[in-house]
Tab-separated table of C-alpha atoms in Angstrom:
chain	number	residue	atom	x	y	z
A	1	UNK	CA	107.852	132.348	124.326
A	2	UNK	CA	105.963	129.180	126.261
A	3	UNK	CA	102.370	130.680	127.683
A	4	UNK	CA	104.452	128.639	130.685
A	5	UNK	CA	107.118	131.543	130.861
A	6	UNK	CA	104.345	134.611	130.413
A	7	UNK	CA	103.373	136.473	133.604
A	8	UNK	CA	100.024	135.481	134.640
A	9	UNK	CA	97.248	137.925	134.759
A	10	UNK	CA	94.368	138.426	138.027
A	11	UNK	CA	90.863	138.384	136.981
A	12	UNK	CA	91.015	142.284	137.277
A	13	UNK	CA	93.371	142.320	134.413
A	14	UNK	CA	91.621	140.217	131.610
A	15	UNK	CA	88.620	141.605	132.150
A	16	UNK	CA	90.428	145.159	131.419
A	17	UNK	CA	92.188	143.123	128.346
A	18	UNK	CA	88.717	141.858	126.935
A	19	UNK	CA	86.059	144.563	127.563
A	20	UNK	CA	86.577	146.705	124.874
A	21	UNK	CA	86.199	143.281	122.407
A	22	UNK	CA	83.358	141.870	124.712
A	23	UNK	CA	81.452	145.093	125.878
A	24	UNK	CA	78.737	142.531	128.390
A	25	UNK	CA	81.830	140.443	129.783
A	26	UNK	CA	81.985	141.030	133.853
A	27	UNK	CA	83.632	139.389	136.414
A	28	UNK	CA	80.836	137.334	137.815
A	29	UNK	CA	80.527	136.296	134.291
A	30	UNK	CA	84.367	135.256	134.020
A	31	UNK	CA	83.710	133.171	137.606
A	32	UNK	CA	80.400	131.727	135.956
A	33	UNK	CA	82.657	130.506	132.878
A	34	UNK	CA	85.111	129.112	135.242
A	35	UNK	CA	82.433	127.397	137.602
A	36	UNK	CA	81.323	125.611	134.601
A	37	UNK	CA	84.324	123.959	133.736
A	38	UNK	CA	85.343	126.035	130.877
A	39	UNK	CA	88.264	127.536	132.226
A	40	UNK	CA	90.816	126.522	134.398
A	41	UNK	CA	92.930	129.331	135.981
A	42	UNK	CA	95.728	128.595	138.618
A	43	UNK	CA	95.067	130.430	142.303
A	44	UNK	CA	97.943	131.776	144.051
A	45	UNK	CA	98.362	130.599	148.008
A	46	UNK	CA	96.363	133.432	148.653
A	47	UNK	CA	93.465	131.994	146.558
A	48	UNK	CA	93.606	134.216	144.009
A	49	UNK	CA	92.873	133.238	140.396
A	50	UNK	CA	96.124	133.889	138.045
A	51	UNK	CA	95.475	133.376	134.401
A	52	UNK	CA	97.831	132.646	131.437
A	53	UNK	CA	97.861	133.689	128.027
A	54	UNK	CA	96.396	129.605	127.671
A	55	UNK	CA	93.447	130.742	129.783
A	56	UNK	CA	92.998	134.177	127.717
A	57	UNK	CA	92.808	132.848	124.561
A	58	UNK	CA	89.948	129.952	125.862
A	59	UNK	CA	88.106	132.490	127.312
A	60	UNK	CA	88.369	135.137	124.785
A	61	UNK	CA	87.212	131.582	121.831
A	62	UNK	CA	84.637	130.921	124.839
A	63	UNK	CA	82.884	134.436	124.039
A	64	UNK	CA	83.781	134.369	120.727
A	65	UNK	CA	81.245	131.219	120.741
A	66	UNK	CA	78.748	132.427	122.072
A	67	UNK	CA	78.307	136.532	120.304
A	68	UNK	CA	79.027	134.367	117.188
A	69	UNK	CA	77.877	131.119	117.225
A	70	UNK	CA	75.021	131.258	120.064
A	71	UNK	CA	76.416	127.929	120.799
A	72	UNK	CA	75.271	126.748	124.268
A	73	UNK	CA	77.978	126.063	127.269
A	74	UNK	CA	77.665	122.651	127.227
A	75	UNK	CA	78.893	122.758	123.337
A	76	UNK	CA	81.347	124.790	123.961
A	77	UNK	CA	82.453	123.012	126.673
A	78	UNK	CA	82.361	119.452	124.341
A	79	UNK	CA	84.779	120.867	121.963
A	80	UNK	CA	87.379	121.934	124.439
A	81	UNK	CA	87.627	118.449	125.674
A	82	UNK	CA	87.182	116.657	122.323
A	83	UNK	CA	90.391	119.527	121.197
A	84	UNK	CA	92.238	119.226	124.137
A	85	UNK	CA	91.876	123.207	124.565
A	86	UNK	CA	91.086	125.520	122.130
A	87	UNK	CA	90.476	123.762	118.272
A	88	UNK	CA	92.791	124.347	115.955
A	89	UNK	CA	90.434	125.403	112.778
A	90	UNK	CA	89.379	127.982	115.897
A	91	UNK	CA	85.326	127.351	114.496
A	92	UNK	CA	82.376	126.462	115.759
A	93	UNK	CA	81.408	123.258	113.163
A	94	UNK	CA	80.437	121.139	115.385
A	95	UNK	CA	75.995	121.211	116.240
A	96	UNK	CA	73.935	124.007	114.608
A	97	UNK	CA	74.370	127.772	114.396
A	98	UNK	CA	72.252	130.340	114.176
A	99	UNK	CA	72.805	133.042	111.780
A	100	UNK	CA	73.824	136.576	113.380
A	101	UNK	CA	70.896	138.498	112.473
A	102	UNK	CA	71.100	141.560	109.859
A	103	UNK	CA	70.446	145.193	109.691
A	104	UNK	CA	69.492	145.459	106.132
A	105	UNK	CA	65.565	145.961	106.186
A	106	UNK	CA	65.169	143.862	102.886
A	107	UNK	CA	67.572	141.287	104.183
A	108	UNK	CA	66.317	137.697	102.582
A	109	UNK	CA	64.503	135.535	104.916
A	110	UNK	CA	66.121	132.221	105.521
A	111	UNK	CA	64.548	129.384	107.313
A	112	UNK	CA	67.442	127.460	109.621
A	113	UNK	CA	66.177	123.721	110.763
A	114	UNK	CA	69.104	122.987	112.766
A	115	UNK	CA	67.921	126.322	114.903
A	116	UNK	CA	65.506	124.066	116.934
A	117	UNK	CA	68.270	121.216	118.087
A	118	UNK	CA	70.500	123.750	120.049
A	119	UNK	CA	69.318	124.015	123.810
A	120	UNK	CA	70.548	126.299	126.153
A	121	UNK	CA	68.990	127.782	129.721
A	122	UNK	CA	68.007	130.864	130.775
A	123	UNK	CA	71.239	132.317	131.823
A	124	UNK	CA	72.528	131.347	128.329
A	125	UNK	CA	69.828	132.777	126.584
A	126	UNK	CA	70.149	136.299	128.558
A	127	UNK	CA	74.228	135.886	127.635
A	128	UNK	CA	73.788	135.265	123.671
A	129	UNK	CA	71.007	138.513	123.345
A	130	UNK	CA	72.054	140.663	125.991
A	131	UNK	CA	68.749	140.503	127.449
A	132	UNK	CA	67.984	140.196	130.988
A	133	UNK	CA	65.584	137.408	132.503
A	134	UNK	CA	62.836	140.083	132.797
A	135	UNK	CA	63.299	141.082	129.177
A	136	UNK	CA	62.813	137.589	128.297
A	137	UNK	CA	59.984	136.726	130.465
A	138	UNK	CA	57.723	139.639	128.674
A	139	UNK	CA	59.156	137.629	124.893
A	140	UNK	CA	57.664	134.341	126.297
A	141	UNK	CA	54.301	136.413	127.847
A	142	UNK	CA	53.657	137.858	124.686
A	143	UNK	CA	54.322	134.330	122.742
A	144	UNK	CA	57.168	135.545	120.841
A	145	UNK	CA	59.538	132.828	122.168
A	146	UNK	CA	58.635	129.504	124.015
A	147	UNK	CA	60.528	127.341	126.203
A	148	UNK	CA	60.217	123.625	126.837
A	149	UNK	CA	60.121	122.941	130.396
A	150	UNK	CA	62.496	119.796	131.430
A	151	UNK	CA	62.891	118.548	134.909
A	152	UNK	CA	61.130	121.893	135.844
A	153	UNK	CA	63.793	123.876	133.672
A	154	UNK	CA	63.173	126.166	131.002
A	155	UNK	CA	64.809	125.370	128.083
A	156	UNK	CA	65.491	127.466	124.470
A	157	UNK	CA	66.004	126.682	120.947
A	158	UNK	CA	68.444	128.412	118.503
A	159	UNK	CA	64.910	129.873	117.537
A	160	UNK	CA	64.273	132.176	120.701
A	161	UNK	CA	68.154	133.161	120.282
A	162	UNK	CA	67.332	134.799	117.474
A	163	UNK	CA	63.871	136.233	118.491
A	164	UNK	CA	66.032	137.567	121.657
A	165	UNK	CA	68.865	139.026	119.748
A	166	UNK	CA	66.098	140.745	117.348
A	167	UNK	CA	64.027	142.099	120.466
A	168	UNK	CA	67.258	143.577	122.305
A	169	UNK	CA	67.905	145.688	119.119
A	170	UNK	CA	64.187	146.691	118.964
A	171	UNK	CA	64.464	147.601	122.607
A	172	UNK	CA	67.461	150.251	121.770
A	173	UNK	CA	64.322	152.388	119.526
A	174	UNK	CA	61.882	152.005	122.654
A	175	UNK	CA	59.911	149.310	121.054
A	176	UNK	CA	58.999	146.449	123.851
A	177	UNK	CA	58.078	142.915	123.606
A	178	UNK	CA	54.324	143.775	123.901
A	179	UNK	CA	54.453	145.873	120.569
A	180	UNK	CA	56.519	143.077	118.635
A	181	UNK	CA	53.562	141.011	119.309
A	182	UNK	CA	51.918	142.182	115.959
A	183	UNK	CA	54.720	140.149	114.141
A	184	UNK	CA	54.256	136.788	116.058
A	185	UNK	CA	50.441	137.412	114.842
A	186	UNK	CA	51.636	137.879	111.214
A	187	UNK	CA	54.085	135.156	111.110
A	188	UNK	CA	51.778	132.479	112.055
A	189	UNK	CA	48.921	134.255	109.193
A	190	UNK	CA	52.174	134.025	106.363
A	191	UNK	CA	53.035	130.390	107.984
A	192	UNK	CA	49.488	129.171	107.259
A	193	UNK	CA	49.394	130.109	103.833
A	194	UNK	CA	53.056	129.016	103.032
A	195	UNK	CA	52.054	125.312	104.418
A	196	UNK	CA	48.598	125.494	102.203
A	197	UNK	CA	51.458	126.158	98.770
A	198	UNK	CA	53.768	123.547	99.837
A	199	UNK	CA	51.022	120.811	100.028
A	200	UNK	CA	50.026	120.737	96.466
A	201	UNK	CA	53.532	118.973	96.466
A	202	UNK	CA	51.852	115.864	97.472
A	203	UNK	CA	54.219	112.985	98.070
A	204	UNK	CA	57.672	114.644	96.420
A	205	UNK	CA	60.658	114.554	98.320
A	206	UNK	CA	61.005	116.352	101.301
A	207	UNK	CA	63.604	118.276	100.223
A	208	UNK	CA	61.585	119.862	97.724
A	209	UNK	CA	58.988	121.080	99.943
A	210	UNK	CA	62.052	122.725	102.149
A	211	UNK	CA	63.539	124.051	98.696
A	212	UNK	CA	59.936	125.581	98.001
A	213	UNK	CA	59.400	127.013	102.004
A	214	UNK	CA	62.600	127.977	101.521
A	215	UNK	CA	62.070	130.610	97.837
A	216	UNK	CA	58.499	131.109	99.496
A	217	UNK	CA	59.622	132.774	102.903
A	218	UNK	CA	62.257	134.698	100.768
A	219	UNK	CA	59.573	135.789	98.536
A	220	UNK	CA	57.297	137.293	101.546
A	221	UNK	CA	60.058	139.373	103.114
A	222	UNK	CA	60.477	140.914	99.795
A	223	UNK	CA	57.080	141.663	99.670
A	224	UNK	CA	56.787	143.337	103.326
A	225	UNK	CA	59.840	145.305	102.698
A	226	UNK	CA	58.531	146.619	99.860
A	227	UNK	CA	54.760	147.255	101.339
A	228	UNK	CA	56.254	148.812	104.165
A	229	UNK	CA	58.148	151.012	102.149
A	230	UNK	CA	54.956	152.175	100.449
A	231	UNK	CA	53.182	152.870	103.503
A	232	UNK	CA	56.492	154.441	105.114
A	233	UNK	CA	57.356	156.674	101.983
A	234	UNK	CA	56.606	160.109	103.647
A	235	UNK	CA	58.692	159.292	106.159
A	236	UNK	CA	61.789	158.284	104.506
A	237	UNK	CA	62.061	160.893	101.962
């Protein structure tokens, strides 16, 4: 059957039909979709929006996107017009990704360059982590994330997606920006030391010294898991 010849669904109705897949999906965020040109319901006389099963299936790849992908809107939005609607390989290939983060403690680190080309806004940011623009503000007081400004605009990086998505799951054990401050602190300790190694390379190819960061950064989360471990070994028995 034609998506032409299925009955068309109110606002009230996909939202029923998509919050048990997409827990943080609202109405105000299905109108925010729609005022960004990413979908395109009809509207009765009455004004009403009426979606098809066409305009379910964008908006459930839409979200799909972004838990996924933490591809910004306007991405998004550039593949539905370069597709003509929803691609058929039903991916996200085109611009970077960022990796969904893992729960496994001893997880190997990986080091994404493409992270920093992605650029989304606030209200992007707070949609791919689930956290809310206070939340967000204490990451960037505490320097664990940091925005460009542009035209007056804060803008993020795949980066502070990440960082964000990390910090929400931190916040479910009670632990707040403020406390993850004692990694930011570490991180840019382990970065100094891991740029000292990589420049006895000299003048080898670039992709070497990536290949090196790379088994390097792997090396030290191996070595904090396990240190933590040591210190935590009372407590996990």
């Amino acid at each position: 059957m034609s998506s032409d010849r299925v009955p068309r669904r109110s606002i009230g109705d996909v939202l029923a039909e998509l919050q048990a897949e997409f827990p943080d999906i609202s109405l105000s965020k299905i109108r925010y979709l729609e005022s960004q040109g990413l979908l395109e319901p009809a509207r009765t006389v009455s004004g009403y929006r009426n979606f098809s099963a066409t305009d379910i299936e964008t908006l459930r790849w839409v979200l799909v996107q972004q838990r996924e992908h933490f591809l910004p809107l306007k991405v998004i939005k550039q593949r539905l017009d370069q597709a003509g609607g929803v691609p058929l390989d039903n991916a996200a290939t085109n611009g970077a990704t960022i990796p969904a983060t893992s729960t496994s403690a001893t997880r190997t680190a990986q080091i994404h360059p493409g992270a920093g080309s992605l650029s989304m806004t606030l209200d992007e940011l707070c949609s791919a982590s689930g956290l809310d623009a206070a939340q967000i503000a204490q990451l960037e007081k505490y320097g664990l994330i940091d925005p460009v400004k542009i035209r007056g605009r804060a803008i993020y990086d795949g980066n502070a997606v990440v960082v964000a998505r990390l910090a929400e799951r931190f916040a479910a054990f009670g632990v707040e920006a403020r406390h993850l401050r004692m990694y930011k602190v570490a991180a840019e300790r382990e970065a100094g030391v891991l740029e000292q190694a990589i420049s006895t390379l000299g003048g080898k190819p670039r992709a070497a010294s990536r290949d090196r960061l790379q088994a390097l950064s792997s090396l030290g989360t191996e070595m904090r898991a396990a240190l933590l471990a040591q210190l935590l070994d009372t407590h996990l028995d």
